[in-house]
Short mmCIF file of C-alpha atoms in Angstrom, two decimals:
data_model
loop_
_atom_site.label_atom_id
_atom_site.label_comp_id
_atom_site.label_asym_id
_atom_site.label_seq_id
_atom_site.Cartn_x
_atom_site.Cartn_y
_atom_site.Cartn_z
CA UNK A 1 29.00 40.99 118.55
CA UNK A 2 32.47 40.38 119.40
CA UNK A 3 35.12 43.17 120.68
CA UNK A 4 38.51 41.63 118.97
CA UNK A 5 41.64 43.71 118.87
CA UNK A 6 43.22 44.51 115.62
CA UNK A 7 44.52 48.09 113.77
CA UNK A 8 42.54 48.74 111.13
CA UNK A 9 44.14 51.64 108.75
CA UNK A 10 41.36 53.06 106.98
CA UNK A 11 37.77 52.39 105.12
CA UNK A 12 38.08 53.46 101.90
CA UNK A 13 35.19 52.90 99.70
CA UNK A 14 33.68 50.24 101.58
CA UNK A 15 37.37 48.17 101.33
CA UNK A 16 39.09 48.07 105.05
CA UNK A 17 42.59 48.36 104.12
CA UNK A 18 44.05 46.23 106.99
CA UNK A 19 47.33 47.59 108.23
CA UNK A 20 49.69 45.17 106.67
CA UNK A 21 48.63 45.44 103.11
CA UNK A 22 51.01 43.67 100.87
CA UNK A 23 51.82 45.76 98.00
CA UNK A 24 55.62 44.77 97.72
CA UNK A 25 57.84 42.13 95.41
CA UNK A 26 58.88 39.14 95.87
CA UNK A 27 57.21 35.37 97.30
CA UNK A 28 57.06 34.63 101.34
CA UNK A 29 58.44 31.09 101.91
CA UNK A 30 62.02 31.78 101.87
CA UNK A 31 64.18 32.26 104.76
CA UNK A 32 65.45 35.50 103.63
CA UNK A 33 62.51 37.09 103.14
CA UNK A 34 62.70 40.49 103.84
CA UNK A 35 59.40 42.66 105.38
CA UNK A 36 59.60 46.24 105.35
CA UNK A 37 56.68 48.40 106.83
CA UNK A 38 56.36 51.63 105.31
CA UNK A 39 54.57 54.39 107.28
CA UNK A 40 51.89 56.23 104.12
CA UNK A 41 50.88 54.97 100.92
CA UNK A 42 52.76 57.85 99.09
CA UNK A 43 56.37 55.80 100.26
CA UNK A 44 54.33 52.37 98.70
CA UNK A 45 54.26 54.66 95.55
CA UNK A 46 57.56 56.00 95.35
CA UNK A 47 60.59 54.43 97.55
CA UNK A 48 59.60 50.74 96.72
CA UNK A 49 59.43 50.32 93.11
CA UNK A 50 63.03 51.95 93.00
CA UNK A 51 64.33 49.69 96.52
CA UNK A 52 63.12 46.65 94.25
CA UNK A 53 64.61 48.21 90.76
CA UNK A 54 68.15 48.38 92.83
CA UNK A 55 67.79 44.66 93.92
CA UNK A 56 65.45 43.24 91.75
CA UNK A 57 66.46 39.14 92.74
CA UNK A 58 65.81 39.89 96.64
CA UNK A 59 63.05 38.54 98.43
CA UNK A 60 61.42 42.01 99.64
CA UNK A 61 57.92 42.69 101.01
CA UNK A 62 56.74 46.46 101.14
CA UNK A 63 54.05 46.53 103.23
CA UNK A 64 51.81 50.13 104.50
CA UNK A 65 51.65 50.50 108.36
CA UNK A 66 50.85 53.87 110.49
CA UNK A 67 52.41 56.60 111.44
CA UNK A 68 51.99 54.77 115.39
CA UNK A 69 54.69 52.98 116.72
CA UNK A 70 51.83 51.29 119.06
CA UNK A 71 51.20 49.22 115.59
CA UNK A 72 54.91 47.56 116.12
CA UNK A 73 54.09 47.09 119.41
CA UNK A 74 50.96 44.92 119.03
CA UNK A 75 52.68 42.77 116.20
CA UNK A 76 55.77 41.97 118.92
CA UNK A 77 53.09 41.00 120.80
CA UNK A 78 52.01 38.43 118.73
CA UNK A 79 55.26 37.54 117.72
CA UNK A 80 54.82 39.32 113.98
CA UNK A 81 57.60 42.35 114.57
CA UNK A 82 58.26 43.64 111.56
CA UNK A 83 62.07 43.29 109.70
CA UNK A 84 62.02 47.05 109.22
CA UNK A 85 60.11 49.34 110.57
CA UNK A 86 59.42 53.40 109.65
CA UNK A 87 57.19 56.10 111.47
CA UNK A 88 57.15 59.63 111.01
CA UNK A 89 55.94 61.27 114.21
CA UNK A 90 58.12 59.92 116.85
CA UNK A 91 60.30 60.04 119.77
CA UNK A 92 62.49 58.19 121.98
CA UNK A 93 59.62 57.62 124.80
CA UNK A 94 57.58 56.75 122.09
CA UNK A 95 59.11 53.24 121.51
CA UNK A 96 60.18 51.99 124.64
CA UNK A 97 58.61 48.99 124.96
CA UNK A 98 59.85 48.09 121.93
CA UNK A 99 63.55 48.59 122.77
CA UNK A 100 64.81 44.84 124.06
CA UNK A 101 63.09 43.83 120.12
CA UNK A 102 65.53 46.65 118.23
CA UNK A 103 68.76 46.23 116.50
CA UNK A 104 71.50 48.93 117.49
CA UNK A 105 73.16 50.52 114.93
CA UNK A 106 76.08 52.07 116.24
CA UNK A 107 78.11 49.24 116.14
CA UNK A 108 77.25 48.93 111.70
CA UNK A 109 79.16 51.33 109.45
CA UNK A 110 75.60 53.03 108.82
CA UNK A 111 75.94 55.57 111.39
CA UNK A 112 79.26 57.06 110.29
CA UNK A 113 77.72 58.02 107.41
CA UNK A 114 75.55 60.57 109.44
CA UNK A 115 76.41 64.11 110.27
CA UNK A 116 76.86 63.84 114.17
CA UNK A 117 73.82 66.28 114.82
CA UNK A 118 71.25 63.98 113.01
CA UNK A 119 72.04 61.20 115.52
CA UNK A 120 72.59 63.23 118.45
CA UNK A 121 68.50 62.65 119.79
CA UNK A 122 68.94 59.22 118.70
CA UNK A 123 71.27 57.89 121.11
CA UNK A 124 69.37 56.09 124.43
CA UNK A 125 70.57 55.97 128.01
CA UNK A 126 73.13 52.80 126.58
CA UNK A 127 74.22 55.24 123.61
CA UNK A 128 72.08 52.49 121.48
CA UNK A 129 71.37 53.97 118.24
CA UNK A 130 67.78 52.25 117.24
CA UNK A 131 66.62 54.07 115.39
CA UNK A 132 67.78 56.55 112.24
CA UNK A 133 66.64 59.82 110.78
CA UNK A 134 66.02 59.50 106.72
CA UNK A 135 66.79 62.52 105.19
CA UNK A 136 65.46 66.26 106.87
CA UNK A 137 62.33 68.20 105.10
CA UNK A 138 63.04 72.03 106.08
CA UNK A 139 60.12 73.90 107.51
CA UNK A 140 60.24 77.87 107.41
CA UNK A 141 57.91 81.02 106.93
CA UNK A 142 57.09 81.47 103.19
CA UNK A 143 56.81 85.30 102.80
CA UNK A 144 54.82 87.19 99.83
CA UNK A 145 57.48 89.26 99.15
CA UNK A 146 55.91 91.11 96.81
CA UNK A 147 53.09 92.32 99.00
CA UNK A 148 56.11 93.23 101.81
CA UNK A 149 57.11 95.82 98.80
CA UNK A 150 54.46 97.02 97.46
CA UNK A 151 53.85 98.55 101.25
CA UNK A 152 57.21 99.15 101.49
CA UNK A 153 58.24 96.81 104.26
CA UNK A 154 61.70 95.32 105.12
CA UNK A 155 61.80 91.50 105.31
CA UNK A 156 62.49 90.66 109.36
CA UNK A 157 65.92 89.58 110.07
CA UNK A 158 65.72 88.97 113.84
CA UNK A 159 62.59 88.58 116.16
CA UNK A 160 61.82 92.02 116.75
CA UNK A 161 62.31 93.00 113.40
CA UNK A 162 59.46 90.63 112.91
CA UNK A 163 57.26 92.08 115.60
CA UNK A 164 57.57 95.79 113.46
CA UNK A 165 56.51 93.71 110.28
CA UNK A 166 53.52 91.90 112.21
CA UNK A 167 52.35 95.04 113.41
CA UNK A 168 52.45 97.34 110.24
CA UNK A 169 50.88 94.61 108.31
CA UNK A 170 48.13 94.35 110.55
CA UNK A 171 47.72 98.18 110.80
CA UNK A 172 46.94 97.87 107.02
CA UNK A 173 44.05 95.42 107.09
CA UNK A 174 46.43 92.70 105.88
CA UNK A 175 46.50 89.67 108.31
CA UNK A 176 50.36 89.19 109.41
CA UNK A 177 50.50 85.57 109.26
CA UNK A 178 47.56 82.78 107.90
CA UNK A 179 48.71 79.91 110.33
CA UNK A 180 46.79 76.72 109.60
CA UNK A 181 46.07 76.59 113.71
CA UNK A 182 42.83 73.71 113.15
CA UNK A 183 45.69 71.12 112.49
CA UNK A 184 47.54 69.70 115.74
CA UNK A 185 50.99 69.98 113.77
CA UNK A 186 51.17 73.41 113.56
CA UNK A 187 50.38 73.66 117.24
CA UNK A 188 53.17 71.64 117.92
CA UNK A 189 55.34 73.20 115.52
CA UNK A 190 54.38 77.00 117.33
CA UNK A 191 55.53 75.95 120.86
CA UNK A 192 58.78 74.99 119.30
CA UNK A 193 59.20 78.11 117.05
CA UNK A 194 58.17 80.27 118.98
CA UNK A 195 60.47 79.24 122.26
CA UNK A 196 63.50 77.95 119.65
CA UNK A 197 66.02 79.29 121.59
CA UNK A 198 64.68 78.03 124.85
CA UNK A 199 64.71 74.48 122.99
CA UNK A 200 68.30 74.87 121.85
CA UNK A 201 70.01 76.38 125.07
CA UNK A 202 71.80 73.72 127.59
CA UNK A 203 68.61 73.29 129.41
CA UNK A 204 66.53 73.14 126.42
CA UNK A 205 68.75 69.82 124.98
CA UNK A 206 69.19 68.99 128.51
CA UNK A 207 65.37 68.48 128.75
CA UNK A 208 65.01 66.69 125.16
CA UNK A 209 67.50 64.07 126.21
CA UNK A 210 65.89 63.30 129.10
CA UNK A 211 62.95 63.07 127.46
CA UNK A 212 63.85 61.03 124.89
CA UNK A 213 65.05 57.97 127.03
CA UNK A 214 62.43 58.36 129.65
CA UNK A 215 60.93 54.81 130.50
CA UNK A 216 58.15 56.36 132.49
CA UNK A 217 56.92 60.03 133.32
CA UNK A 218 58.54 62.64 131.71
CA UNK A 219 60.04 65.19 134.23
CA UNK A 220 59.59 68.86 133.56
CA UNK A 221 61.74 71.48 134.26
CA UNK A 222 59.14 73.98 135.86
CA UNK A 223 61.64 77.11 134.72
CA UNK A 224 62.24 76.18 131.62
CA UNK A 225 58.86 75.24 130.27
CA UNK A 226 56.99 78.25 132.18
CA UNK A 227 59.97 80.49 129.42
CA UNK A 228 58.63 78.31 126.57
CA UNK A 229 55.09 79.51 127.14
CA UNK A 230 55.60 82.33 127.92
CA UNK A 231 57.48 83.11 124.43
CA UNK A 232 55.01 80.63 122.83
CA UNK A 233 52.21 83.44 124.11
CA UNK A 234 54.45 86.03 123.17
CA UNK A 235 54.66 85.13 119.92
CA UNK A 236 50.48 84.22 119.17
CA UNK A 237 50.22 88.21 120.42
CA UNK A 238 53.18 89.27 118.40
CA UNK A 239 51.52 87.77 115.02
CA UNK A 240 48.14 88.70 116.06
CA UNK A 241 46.66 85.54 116.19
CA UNK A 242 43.29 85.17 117.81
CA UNK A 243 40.70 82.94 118.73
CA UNK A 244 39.64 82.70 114.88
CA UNK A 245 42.28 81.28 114.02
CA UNK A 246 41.84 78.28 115.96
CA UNK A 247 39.24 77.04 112.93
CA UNK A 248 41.97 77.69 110.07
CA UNK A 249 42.93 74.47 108.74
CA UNK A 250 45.41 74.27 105.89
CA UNK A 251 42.85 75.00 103.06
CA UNK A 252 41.86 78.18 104.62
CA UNK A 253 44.86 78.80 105.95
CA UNK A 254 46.40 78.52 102.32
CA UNK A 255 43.77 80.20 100.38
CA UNK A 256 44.23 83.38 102.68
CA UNK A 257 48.04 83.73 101.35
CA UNK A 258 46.99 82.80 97.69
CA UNK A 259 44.83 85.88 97.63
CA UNK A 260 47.19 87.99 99.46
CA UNK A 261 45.01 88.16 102.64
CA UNK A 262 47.95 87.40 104.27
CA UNK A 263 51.45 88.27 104.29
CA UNK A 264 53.15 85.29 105.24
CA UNK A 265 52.80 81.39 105.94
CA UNK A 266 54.45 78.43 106.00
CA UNK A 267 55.74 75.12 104.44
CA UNK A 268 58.08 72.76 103.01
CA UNK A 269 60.00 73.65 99.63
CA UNK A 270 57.35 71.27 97.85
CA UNK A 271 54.71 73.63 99.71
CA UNK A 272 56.28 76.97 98.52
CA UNK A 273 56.68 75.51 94.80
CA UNK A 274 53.03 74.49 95.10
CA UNK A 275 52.46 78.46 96.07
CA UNK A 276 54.39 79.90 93.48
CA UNK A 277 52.49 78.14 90.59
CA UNK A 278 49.12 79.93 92.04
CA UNK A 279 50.55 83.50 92.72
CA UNK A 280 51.74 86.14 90.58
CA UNK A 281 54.05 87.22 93.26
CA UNK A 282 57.82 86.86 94.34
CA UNK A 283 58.11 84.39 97.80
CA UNK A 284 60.95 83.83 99.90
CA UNK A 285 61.65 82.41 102.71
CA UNK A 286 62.26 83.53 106.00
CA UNK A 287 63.73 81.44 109.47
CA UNK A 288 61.96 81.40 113.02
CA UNK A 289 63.57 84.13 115.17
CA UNK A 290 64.89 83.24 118.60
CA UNK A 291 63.39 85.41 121.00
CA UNK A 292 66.05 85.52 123.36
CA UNK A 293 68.86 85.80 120.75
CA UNK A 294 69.57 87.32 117.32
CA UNK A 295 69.79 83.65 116.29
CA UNK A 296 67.55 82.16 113.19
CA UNK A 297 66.60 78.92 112.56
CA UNK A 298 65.41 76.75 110.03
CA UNK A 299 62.39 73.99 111.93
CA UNK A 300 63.18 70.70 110.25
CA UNK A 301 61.63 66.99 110.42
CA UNK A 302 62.55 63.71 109.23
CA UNK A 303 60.53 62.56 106.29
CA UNK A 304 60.67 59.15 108.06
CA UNK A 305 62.46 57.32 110.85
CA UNK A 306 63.71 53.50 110.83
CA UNK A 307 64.39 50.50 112.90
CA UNK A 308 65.60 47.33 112.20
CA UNK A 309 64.21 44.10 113.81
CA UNK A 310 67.14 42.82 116.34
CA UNK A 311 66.21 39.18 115.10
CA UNK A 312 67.53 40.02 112.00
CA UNK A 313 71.40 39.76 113.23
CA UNK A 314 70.41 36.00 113.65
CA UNK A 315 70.23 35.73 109.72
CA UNK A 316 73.69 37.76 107.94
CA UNK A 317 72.23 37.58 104.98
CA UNK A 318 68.80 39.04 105.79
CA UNK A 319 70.74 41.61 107.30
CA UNK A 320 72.81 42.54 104.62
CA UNK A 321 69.78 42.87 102.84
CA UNK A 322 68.46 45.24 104.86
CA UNK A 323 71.26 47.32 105.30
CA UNK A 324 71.33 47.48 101.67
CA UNK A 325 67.58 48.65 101.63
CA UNK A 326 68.89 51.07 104.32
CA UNK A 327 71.81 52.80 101.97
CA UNK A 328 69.20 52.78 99.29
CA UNK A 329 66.81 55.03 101.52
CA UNK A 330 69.78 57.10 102.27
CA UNK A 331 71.50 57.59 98.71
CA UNK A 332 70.40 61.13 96.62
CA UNK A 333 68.10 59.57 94.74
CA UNK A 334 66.06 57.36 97.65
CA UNK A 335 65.85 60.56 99.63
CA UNK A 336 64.20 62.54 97.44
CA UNK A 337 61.50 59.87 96.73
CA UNK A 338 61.18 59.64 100.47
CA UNK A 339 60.90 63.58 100.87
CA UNK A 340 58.31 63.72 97.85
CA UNK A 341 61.13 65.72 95.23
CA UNK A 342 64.08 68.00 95.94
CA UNK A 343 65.31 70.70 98.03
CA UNK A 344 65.64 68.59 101.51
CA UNK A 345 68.99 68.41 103.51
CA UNK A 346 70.97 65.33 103.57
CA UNK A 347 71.52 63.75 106.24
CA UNK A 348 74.15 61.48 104.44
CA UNK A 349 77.84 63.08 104.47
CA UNK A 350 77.90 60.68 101.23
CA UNK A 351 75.76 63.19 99.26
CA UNK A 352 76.37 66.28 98.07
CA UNK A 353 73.70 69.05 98.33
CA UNK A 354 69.96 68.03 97.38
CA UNK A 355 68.99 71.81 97.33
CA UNK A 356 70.54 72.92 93.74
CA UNK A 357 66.58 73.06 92.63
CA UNK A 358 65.24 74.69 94.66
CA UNK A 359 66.03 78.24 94.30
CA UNK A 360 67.98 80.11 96.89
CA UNK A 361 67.13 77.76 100.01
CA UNK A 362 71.04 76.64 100.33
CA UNK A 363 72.04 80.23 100.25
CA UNK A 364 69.26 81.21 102.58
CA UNK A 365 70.06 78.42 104.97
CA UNK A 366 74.00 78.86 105.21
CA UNK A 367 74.33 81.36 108.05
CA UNK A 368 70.94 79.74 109.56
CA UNK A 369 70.91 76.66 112.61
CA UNK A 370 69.36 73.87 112.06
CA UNK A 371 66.62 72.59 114.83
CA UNK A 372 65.23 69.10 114.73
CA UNK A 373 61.98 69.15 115.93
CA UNK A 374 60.63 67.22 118.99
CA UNK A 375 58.17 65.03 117.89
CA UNK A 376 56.71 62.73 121.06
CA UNK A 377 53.30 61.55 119.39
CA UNK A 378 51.51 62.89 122.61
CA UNK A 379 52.91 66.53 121.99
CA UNK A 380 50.48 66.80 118.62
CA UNK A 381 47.27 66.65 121.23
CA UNK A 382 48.96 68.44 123.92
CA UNK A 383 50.08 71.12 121.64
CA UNK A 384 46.72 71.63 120.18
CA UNK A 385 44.55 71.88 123.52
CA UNK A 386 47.71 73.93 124.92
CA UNK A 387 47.83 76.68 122.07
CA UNK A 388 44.31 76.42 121.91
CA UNK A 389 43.70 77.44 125.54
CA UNK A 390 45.71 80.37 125.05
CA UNK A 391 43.70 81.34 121.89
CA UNK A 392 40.39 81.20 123.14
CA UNK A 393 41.04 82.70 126.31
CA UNK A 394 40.43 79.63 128.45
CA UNK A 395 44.26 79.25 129.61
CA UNK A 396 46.58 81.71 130.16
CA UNK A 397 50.28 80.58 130.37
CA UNK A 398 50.73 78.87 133.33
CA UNK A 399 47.73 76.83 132.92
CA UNK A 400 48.59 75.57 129.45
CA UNK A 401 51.68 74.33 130.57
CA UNK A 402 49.96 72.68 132.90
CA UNK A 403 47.80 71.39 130.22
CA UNK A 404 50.83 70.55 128.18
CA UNK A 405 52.84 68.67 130.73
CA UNK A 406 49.15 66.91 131.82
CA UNK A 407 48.51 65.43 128.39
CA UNK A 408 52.63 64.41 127.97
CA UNK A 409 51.97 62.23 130.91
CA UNK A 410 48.47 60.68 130.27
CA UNK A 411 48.16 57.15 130.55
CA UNK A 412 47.07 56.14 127.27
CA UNK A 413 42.74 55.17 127.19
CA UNK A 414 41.90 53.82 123.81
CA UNK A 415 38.39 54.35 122.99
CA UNK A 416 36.38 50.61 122.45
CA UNK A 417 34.79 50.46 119.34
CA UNK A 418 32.83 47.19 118.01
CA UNK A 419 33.21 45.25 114.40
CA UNK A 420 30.09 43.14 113.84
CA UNK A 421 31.62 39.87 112.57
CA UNK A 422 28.59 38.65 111.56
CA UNK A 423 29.02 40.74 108.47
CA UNK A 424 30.93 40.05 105.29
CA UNK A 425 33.62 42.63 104.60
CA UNK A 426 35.73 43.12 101.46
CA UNK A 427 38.92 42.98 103.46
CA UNK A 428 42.90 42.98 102.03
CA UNK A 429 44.86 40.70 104.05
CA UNK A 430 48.92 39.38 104.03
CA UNK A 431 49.28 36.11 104.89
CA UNK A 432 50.88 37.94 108.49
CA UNK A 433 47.45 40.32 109.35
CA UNK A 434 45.36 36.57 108.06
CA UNK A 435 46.96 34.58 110.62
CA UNK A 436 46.97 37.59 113.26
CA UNK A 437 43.10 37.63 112.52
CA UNK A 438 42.78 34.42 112.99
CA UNK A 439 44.37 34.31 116.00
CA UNK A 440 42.59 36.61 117.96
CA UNK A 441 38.99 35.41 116.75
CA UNK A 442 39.04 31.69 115.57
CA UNK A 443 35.23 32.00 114.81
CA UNK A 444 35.53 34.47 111.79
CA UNK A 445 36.05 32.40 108.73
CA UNK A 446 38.42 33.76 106.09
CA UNK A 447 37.48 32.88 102.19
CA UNK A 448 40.52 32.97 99.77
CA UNK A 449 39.28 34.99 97.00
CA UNK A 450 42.56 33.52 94.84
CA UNK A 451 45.05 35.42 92.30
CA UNK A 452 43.77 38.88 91.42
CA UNK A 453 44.23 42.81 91.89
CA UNK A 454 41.83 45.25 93.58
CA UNK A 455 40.18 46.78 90.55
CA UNK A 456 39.31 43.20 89.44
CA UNK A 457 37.85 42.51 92.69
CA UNK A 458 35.95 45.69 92.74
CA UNK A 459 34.68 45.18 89.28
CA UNK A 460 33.47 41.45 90.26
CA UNK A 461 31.79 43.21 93.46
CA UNK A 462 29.93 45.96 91.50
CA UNK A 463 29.24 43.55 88.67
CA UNK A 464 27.23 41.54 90.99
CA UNK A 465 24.87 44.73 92.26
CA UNK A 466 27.39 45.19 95.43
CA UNK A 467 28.28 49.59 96.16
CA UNK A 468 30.47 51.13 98.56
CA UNK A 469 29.82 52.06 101.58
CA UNK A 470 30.37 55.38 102.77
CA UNK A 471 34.14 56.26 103.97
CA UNK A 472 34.91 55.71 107.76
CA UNK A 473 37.74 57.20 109.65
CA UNK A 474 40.21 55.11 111.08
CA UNK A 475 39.19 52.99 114.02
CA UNK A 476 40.70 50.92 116.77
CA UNK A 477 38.77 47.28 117.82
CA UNK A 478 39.92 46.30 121.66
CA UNK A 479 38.98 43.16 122.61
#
């Protein structure tokens, strides 16, 4: 047994899909060879076929990573940092150490192509810009509009108006709001909706751009955050959530507003279309409510976030390359293979509106702010075990702040976990995870199985009485 270090993505029928699976266009001896890590297999499927059908004579890899900028980390670390890199959940803090390795890209004509508001969290304590929002996914409540009629209740149009509506529907056996509560972002996503305006008022951006650039501990402002809970338990009470709820994950959570067990939940456009094709019932949509305003907002994430390799200004025509991979990801038609379809806002002042097809979600949104949500990777976990706490009674507000703020500032303790390499494994490697593997255990001998594709492989495998294991989760190996 030997304790090795290398990210493993996932263990899918007895295949470990190493992270750094090459699944792109395009040979790997030339100088200008481009390598672009994309963060899920769905972005494999649909942004690189059409990146490589826009330049089909460049030398691009497409490669799946993680949703973890710790992955670009550990390949800087053994000198194999990515030419682009994505991630989804993310935040300034988040990539630190990674800063000195990043290309700025306020000084490239990229940026002015932004609207000013999806760069404004971008900008570090230099007003770097290294990293870029591609296009925003809008998150609201998804109402059964139907049901609101049929017991003759008005749609909410400010927070308290939203209280009334929680409250009758509950009084009729109906539950208010089926919140998929099991999954850590929702949590996250409830601290933030529920204390919006605390997040958008001076000290709420005041905070987030502090936190963003923070090299080291991330400084709380006690008065602020001790408002945020207190709305964020405010509004758990308001929709009568309870401890229950803590075990609805999005299946349940989903299946409850199918069958009109509940009156409202929430989602994506994609999500509500989804919806629509189960129920015999009108939806629409309705914003988060500030509590401490008559302000409404609409909760919105990047589909993806990117960075450019600062080697790559060494090499103009790399560069140009990648830029031109960037305005790809950024035209109408690269966005809404990013986002998964239509109805998401443009963050391009190039493109004209990306909602036409989705019905009624520009009109909704016009009079309605836009929030970008904070999305540290550590505020998933510390959301979860912070809502959580209030749920089950074990916290009130003070301590789950405290919980909160705790977890935020955790020094990171990756579990150890053990790969016996005296076994053979079916494993997918690029010539960059090979040479990574065989750097950090010389002993483990790697056969070249030659030209061939996966199902061939699988069908040699099976043909000689091999099976598949069972699936694992993702694991970590620390050496």
């Amino acid at each position: 047994m030997q304790k090795t270090k290398c990210y493993l993505a996932a263990l899918v029928s007895g295949v470990l899909l190493v992270t750094g699976i090459w699944a792109g266009y395009g040979q790997s001896k030339k100088n200008d060879h481009l390598t672009v890590y994309l963060w899920e297999n769905r972005l494999m499927k649909n942004i690189a076929p059409y990146i490589h059908e826009q330049f089909p004579d460049q030398d691009i890899e497409f490669i799946i990573g993680n949703n973890d900028t710790d992955l670009y980390s550990y390949f800087k670390e053994h000198g194999e940092l990515p030419d682009i890199m994505t991630v989804r959940r993310f935040s300034g803090t988040d990539a630190q150490d990674l800063q000195p390795y990043l290309m700025d890209f306020a000084s490239y004509d990229v940026v002015s192509k932004y609207y000013s508001y999806a760069v404004e969290y971008y900008k570090d304590t230099d007003d770097e810009i290294q990293w870029l929002p591609i296009c925003a996914i809008p998150q609201t409540i998804i109402a059964n509009k139907t049901l609101f009629d049929q017991y003759g209740i008005k749609v909410p149009e400010n927070y308290e108006e939203y209280v009334q509506v929680c409250q009758q529907f509950y009084d009729k056996g109906i539950k208010p709001y089926s919140m998929d509560l099991a999954e850590d972002w929702s949590n996250q996503e409830i601290i933030q909706a529920a204390a919006i305006g605390e997040f958008t008022s001076l000290y709420g951006i005041d905070w987030r751009n502090k936190a963003e650039t923070s090299a080291g501990e991330i400084k709380f402002d006690d008065v602020l955050w001790k408002r945020i809970f207190s709305e964020t338990s405010q509004f758990l009470k308001d929709s009568h959530f309870s401890k229950e709820d803590i075990n609805v994950n999005i299946n349940t959570g989903t299946q409850m507003f199918v069958e009109g067990k509940s009156a409202m939940f929430h989602g994506q456009p994609t999500d509500m279309q989804k919806l629509q094709d189960q129920m015999d019932a009108e939806l629409i949509r309705i914003p988060y409510f500030s509590q401490t305003s008559d302000s409404s907002f609409v909760y919105m994430f990047p589909s993806l976030n990117i960075a450019f390799n600062k080697e790559l200004e060494k090499n103009k025509e790399k560069l140009d390359t990648a830029l031109d991979v960037l305005d790809c990801m950024i035209s109408e038609q690269g966005q809404k293979l990013i986002a998964d379809g239509s109805g998401v806002i443009s963050l391009n002042t190039d493109v004209p509106s990306m909602m036409q097809n989705v019905s009624g979600l520009e009109e909704e949104i016009k009079d309605t702010s836009i929030y970008i949500r904070y999305s540290a990777q550590k505020s998933f976990d510390a959301s979860l075990e912070a809502v959580h706490g209030i749920l089950s009674g074990k916290m009130d507000e003070m301590q789950a702040y405290n919980a909160f703020r705790s977890a935020m500032n955790s020094k990171d303790s990756k579990e150890k976990s053990t790969v016996n390499f005296e076994n053979e494994y079916s494993i997918l490697l690029t010539d960059t995870t090979k040479s990574i593997l065989k750097k950090i255990n010389p002993k483990c001998a790697v056969e070249q199985i030659g030209d061939t594709t996966l199902s061939s492989a699988w069908i040699a495998a099976m043909s000689n009485g091999q099976q598949p294991s069972a699936p694992e989760d993702y694991i970590e190996v620390e050496k």
